[in-house]
Coordinates of C-alpha atoms in Angstrom, one line a residue:
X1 CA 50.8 -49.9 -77.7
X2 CA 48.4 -52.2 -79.5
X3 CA 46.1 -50.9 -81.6
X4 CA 44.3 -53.8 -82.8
X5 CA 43.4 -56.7 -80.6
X6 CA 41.4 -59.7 -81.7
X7 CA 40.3 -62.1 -79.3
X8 CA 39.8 -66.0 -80.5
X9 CA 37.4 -68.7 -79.3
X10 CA 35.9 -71.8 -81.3
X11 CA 32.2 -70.5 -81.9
X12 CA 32.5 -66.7 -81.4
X13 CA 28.9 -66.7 -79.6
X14 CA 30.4 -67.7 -75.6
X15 CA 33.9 -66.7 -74.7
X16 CA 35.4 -64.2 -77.4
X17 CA 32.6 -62.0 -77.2
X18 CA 32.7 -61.5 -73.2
X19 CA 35.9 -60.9 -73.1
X20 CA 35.7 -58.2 -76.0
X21 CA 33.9 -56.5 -74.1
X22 CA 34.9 -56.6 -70.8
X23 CA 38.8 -56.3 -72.5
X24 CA 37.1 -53.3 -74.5
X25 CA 35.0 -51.8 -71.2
X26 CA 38.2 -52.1 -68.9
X27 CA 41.3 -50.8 -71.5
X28 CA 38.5 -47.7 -72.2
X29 CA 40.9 -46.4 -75.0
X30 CA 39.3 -45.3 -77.8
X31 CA 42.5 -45.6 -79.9
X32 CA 42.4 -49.5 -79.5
X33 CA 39.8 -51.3 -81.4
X34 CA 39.1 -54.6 -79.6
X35 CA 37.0 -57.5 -81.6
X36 CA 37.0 -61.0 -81.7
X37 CA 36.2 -64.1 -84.3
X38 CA 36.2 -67.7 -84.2
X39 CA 37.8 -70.7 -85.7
X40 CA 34.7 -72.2 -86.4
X41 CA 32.1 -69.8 -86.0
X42 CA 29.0 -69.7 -85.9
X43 CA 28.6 -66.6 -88.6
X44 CA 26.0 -64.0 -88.0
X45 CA 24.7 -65.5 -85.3
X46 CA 23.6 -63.4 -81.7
X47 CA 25.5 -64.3 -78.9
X48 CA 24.8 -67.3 -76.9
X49 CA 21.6 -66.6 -75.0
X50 CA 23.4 -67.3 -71.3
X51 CA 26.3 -65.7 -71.9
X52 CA 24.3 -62.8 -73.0
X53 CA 22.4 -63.2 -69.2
X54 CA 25.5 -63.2 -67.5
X55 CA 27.5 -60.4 -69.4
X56 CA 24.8 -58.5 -68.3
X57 CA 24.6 -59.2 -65.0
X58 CA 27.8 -57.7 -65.0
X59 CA 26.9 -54.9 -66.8
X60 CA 28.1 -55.3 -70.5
X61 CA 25.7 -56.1 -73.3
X62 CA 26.6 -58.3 -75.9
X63 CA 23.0 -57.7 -77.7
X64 CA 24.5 -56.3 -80.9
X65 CA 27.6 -59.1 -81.2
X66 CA 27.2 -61.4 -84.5
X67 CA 29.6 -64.1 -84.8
X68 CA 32.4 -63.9 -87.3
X69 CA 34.9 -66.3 -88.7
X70 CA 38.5 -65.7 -88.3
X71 CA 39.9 -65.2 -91.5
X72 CA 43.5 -64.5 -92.7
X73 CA 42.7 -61.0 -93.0
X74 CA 40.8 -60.3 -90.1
X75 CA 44.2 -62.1 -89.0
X76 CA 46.8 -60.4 -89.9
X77 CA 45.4 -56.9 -89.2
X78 CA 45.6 -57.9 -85.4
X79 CA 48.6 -56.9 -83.2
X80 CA 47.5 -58.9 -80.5
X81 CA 45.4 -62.0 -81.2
X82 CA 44.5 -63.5 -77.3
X83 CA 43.2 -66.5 -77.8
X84 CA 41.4 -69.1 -75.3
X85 CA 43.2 -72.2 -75.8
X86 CA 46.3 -73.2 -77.2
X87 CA 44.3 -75.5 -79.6
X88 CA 43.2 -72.1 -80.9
X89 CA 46.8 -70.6 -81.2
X90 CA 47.4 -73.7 -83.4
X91 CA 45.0 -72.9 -85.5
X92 CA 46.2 -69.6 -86.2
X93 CA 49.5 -70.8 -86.4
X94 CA 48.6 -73.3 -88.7
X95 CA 47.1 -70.2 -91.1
X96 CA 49.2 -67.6 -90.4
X97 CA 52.5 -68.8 -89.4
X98 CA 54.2 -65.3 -89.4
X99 CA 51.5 -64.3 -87.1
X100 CA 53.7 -66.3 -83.9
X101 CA 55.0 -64.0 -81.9
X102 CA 51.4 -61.9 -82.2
X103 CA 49.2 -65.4 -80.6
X104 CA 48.9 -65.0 -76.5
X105 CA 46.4 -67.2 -74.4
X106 CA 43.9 -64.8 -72.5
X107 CA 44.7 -67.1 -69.6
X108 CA 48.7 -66.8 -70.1
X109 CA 49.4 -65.0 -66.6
X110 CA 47.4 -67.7 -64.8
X111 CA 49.0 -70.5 -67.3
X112 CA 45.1 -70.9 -67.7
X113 CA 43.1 -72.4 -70.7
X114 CA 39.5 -71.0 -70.5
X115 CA 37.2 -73.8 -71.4
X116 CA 34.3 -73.4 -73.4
X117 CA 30.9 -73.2 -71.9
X118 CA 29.1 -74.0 -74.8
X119 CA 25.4 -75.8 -73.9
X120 CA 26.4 -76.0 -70.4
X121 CA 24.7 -75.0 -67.3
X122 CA 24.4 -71.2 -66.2
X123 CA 27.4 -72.0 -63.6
X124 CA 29.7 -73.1 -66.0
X125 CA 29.1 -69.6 -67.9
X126 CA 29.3 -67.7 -64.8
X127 CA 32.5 -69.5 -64.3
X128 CA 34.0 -68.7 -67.8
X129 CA 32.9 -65.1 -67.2
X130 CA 35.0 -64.7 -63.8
X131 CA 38.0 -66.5 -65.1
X132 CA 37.9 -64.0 -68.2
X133 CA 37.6 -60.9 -66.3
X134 CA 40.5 -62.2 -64.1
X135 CA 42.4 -63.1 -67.5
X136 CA 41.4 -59.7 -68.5
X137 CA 42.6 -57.1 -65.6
X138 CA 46.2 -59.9 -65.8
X139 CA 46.5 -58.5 -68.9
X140 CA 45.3 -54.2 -68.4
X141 CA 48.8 -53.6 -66.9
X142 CA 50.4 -55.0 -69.9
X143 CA 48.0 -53.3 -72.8
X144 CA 48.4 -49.8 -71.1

């Protein structure tokens, strides 16, 4: 069982944050801490203001979420580091090469890249929201 699972995007304000916390909402084990980072992110700032609209419309809040840069120790404490694209499982690669077998796209069920949102319309974000909690409930099964 994992008991540490970060999940990786570019900014850490659109994707990573929705799916830590639909990931966290769905697993529901209080023995697995679920967070996320970014390879570039955009460091103490809120979420993005849409994806904070549409993780609530679907009932999780993301009020509270800061970004935070992926560093080689919030790296390496991670059993399972989901990532959205496999330009991001480079980057970790890149940094942390032992960390290999530990790098899994969110979208690796569907063979699916989830693209970033980032100043796009409200559709695109409802979009990366659905493909996430897909991505997500691929992955329950697996996590349990």
């Amino acid at each position: 069982m994992f008991k540490n699972i970060l999940i990786l995007c570019t900014g850490n304000i659109c994707r990573s944050p929705m799916a830590e916390a639909v990931l966290r909402e769905r697993l529901n084990s209080p023995a697995t801490l679920v967070s996320s980072a970014g390879t570039g992110a955009l460091i103490g700032y809120p979420a993005d203001p849409m994806a904070i609209e549409v993780a609530a419309q679907h009932g999780f809040d993301l009020s509270a979420h800061r970004g935070r840069q992926a560093s080689t120790p919030v790296l390496t404490t991670a059993d399972l580091v989901l990532v959205m694209t496999r330009a991001h499982a480079d980057w970790v690669h890149e940094r942390a090469p032992p960390l290999r077998g530990r790098v899994q796209l969110l979208g690796r069920w569907r063979e699916l890249e989830v693209p970033d949102p980032y100043q796009q319309p409200r559709d695109a974000f409802v979009s990366v929201f659905e493909q996430i909690d897909d991505c997500v409930a691929d992955w329950l099964p697996r996590l349990a």
